[in-house]
Coordinates of C-alpha atoms in Angstrom, one line a residue:
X1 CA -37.6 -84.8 -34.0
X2 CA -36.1 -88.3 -32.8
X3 CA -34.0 -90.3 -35.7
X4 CA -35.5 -93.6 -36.1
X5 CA -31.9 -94.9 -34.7
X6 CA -32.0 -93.0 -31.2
X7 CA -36.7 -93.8 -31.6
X8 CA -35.5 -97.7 -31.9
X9 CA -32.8 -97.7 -28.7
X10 CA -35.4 -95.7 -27.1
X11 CA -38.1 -98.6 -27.2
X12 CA -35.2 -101.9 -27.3
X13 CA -33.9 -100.0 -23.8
X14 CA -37.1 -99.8 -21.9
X15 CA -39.2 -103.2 -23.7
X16 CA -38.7 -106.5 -21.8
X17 CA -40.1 -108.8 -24.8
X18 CA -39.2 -108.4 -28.5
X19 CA -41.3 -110.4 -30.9
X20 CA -39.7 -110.2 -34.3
X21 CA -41.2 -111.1 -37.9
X22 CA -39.4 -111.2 -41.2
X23 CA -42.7 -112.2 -43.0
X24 CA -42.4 -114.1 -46.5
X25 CA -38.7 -113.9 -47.7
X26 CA -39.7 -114.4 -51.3
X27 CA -41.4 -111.2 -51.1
X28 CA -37.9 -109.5 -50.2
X29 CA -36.5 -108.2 -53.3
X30 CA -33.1 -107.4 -51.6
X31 CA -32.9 -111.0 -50.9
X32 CA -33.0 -112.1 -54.5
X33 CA -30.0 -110.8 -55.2
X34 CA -28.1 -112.6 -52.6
X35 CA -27.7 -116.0 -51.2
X36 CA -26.4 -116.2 -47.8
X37 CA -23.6 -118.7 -47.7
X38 CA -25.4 -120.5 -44.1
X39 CA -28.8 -120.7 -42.8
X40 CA -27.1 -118.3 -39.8
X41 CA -25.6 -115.9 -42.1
X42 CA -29.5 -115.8 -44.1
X43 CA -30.9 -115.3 -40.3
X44 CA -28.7 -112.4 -39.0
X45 CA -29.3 -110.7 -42.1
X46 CA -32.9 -111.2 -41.6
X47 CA -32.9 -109.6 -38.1
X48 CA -30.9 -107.0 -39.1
X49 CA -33.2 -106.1 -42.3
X50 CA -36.1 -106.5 -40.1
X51 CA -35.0 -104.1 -37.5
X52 CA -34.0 -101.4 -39.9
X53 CA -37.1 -101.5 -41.5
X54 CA -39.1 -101.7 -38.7
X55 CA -37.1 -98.4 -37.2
X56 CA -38.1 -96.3 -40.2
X57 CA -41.7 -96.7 -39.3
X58 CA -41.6 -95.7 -35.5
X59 CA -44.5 -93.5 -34.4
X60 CA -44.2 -90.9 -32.3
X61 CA -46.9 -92.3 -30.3
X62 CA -45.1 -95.3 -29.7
X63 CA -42.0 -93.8 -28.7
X64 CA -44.5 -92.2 -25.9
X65 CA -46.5 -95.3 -24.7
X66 CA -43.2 -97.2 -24.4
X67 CA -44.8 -100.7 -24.8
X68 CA -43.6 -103.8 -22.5
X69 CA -43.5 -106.1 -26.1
X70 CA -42.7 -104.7 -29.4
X71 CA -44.0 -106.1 -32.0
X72 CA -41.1 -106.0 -34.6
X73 CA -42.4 -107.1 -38.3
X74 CA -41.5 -106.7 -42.0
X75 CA -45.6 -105.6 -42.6
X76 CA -45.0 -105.1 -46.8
X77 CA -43.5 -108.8 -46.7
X78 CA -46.4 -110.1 -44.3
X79 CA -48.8 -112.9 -46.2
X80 CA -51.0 -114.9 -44.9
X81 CA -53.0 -118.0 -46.4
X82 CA -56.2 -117.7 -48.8
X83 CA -58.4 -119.9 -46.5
X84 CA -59.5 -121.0 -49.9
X85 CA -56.1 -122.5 -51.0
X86 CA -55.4 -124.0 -47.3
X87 CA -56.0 -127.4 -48.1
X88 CA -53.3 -127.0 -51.1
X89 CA -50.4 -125.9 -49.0
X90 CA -48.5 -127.5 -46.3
X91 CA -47.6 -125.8 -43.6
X92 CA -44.4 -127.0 -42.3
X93 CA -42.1 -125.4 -39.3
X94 CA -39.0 -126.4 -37.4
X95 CA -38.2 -124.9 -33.7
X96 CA -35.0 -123.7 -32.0
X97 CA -36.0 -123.4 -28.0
X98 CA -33.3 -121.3 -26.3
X99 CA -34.2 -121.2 -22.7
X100 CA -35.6 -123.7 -20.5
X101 CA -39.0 -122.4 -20.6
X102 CA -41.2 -125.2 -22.1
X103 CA -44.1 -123.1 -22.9
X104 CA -42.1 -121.4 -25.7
X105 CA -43.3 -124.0 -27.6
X106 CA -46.8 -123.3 -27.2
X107 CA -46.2 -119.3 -28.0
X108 CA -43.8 -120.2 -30.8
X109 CA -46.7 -122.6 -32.3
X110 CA -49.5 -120.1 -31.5
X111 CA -47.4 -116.8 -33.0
X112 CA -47.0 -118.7 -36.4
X113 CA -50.4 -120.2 -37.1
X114 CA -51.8 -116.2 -35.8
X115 CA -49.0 -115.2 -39.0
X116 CA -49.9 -117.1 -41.4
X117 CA -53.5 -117.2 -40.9
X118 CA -54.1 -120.6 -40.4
X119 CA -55.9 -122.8 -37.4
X120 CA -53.0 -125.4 -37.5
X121 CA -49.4 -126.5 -38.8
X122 CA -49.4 -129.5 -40.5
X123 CA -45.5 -130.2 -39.5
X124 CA -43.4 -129.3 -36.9
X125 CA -40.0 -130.4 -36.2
X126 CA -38.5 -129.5 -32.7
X127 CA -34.3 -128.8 -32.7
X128 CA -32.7 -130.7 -29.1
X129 CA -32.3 -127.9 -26.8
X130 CA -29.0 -126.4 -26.1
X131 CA -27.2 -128.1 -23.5
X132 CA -24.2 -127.3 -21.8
X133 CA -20.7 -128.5 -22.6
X134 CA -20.0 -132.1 -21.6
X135 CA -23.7 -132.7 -21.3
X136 CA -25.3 -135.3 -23.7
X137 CA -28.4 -135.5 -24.3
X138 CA -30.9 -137.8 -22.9
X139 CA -34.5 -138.6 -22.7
X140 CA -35.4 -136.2 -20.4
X141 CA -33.9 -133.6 -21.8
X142 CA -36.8 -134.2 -24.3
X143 CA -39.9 -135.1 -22.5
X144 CA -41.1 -131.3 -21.5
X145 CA -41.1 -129.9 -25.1
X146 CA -42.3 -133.1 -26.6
X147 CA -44.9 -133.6 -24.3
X148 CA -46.0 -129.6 -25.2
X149 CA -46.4 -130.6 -28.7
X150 CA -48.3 -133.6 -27.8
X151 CA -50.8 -131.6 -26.1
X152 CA -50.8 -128.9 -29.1
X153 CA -51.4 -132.3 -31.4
X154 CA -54.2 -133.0 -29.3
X155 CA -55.9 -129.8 -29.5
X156 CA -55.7 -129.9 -33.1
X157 CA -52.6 -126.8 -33.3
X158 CA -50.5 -129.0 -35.1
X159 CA -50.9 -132.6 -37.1
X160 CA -47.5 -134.1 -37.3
X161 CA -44.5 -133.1 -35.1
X162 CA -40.9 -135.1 -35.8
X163 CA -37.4 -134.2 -34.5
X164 CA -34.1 -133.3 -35.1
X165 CA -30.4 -135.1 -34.5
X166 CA -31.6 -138.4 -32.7
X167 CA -29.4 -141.2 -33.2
X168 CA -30.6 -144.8 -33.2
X169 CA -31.1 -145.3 -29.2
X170 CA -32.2 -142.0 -28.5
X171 CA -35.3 -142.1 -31.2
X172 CA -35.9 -145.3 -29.8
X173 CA -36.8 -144.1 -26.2
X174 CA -38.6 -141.2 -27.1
X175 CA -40.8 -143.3 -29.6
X176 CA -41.5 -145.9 -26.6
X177 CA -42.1 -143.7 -24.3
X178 CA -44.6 -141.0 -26.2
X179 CA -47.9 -140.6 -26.5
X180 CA -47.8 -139.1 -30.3
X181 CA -44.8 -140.5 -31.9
X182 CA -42.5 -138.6 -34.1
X183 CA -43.0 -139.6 -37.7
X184 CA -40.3 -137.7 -39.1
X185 CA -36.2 -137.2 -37.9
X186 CA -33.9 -135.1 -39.3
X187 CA -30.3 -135.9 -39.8
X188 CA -27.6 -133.6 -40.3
X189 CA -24.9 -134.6 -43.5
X190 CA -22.4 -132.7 -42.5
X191 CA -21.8 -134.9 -39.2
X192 CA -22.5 -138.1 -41.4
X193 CA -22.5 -138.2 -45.4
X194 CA -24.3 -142.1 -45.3
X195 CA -27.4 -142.4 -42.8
X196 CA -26.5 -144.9 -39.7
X197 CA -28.0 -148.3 -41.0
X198 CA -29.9 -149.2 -37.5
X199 CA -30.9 -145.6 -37.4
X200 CA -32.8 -146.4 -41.1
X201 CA -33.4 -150.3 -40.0
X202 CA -35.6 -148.6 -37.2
X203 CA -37.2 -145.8 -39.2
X204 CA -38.0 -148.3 -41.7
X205 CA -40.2 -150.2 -38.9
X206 CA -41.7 -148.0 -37.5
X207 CA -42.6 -145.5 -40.4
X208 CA -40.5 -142.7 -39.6
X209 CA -39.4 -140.6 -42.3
X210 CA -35.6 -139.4 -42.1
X211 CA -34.9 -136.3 -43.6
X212 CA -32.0 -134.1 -43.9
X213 CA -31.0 -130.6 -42.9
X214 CA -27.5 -128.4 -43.0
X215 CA -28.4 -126.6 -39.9
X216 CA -25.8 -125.6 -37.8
X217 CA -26.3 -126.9 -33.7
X218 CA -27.0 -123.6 -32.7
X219 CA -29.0 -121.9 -35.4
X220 CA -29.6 -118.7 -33.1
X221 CA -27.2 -118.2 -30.5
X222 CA -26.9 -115.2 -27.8
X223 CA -24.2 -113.8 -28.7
X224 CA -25.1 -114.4 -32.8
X225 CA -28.6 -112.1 -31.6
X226 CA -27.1 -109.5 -29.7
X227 CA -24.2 -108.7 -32.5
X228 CA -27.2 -108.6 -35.3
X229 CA -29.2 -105.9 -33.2
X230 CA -25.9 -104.2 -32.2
X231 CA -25.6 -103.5 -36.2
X232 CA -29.1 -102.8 -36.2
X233 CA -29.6 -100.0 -33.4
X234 CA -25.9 -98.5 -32.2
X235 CA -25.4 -97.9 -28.5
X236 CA -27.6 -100.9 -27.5
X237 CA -26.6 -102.6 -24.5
X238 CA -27.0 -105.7 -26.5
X239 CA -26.1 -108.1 -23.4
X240 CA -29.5 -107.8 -21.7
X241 CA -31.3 -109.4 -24.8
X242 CA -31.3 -113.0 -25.0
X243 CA -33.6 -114.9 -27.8
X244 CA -35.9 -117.5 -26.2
X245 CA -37.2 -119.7 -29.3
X246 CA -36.6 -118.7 -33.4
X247 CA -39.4 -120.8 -36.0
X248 CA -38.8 -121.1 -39.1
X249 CA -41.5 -122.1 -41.5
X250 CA -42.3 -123.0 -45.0
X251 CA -45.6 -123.1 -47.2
X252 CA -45.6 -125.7 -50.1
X253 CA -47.8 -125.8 -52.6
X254 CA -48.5 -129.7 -52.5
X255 CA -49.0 -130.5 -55.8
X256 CA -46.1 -128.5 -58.0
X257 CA -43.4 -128.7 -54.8
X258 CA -42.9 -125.2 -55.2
X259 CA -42.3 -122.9 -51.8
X260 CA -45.0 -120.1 -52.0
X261 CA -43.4 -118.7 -49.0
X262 CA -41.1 -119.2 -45.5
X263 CA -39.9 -116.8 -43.1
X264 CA -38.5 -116.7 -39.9
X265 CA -40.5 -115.6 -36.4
X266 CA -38.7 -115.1 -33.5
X267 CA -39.1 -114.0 -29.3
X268 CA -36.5 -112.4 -27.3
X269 CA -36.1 -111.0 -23.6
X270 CA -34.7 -108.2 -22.0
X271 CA -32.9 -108.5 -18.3
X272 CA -31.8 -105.7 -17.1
X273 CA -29.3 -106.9 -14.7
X274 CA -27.5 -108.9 -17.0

């Protein structure tokens, strides 16, 4: 009989797509009695949790069909919404987009309303993608993913989508130019302890709501990924998997401000020939 080790390689060595779910974090009692010291230390030690307890459940008849996608979730943490308490929750997300691949967006949107049970996020916040060195980003760098979430606003997927990181000018041109403009920006205090006063000047005018977040640039990166399923399942040729978007969201209970639950959903490839 396999171990659930050598059952997991088995799948993570043939699969081309890994779909990964931690489902509600406050229902992790490991968790409780340890606080990660970063949001990337909390998310390696999600995937790594996730994967160990997803390994332990392998079916033999898995193992045999040897799917294309594995579907990797924490299903005793998994919750979804009482339809009957929907309209006393907010739904909020924020998205990291690895790749270049715009309709990761779409998926990423889709996977976590099909989670939590609901017909539409009330937030989302989209992270700038990753760039390469030198680079700085501009306004079309932007325009594919914001103009996916404009479409997902217009079929009624999402209500409210802000961003993440824009100074002054750049929030500027992306509000000009959009179709749905971003009512909310996030700034990170670690880069500045005082928000930019034109930054809040134009916020201010145009109802945008700044917000802040400790985030690091690069929440998920490939090499962050590969060495949290190398813990997870030895022998892995961890190189071929690269993650293409990580969502995480949050359910608020509007009226007390208390989290009922958050979690992290996440999709990665496999390429063979990396």
């Amino acid at each position: 009989m396999e171990t659930p080790a050598h059952a997991a390689r088995t799948l993570l060595e043939h699969a081309t797509t890994l779909s990964l779910q931690t489902g509600n974090l406050l229902n992790w009692g490991r968790l409780s009695k340890k606080c990660p010291a970063t949001p990337s230390e909390e998310l390696r030690d999600c995937i790594r949790t996730t994967l160990n307890e997803w390994s332990l459940k392998i079916s033999p008849e898995l193992v045999l069909e040897l799917p294309n996608t594995l579907e990797c979730s924490m299903t005793e943490a998994t919750e979804t919404i009482n339809p009957e308490e929907r309209e006393e929750m907010k739904v909020s997300a924020k998205l990291f987009v690895s790749g270049s691949d715009f309709s990761s967006v779409r998926d990423a949107v889709n996977m976590a309303c099909s989670a939590l049970g609901v017909a539409e996020l009330d937030s989302v916040i989209i992270a700038p993608p990753p760039l390469e060195d030198g680079i700085d980003l501009s306004l079309e760098h932007l325009q594919p993913y914001w103009a996916e979430l404009e479409n997902l606003v217009q079929n009624k997927k999402i209500v409210a989508i802000g961003t993440s990181d824009l100074d002054k000018s750049m929030l500027e041109q992306l509000y000009l130019w959009a179709q749905v403009k971003p009512n909310s920006n996030q700034v990170n205090l670690a880069s500045c302890c005082v928000m930019p006063p034109d930054l809040t000047a134009f916020a201010k005018e145009f109802d945008i709501q700044l917000l802040t977040h400790n985030d690091p640039k690069e929440l998920l990166s490939e090499p962050g990924f590969q060495e949290a399923i190398k813990e997870s399942v030895q022998d892995l040729q961890v190189n071929e998997w690269t993650p293409l978007w990580l969502l995480r969201y949050s359910v608020i209970v509007k009226c007390r401000g208390i989290i009922k639950s958050k979690g992290y959903i996440l999709q990665a490839k496999r390429n063979p020939f990396t």
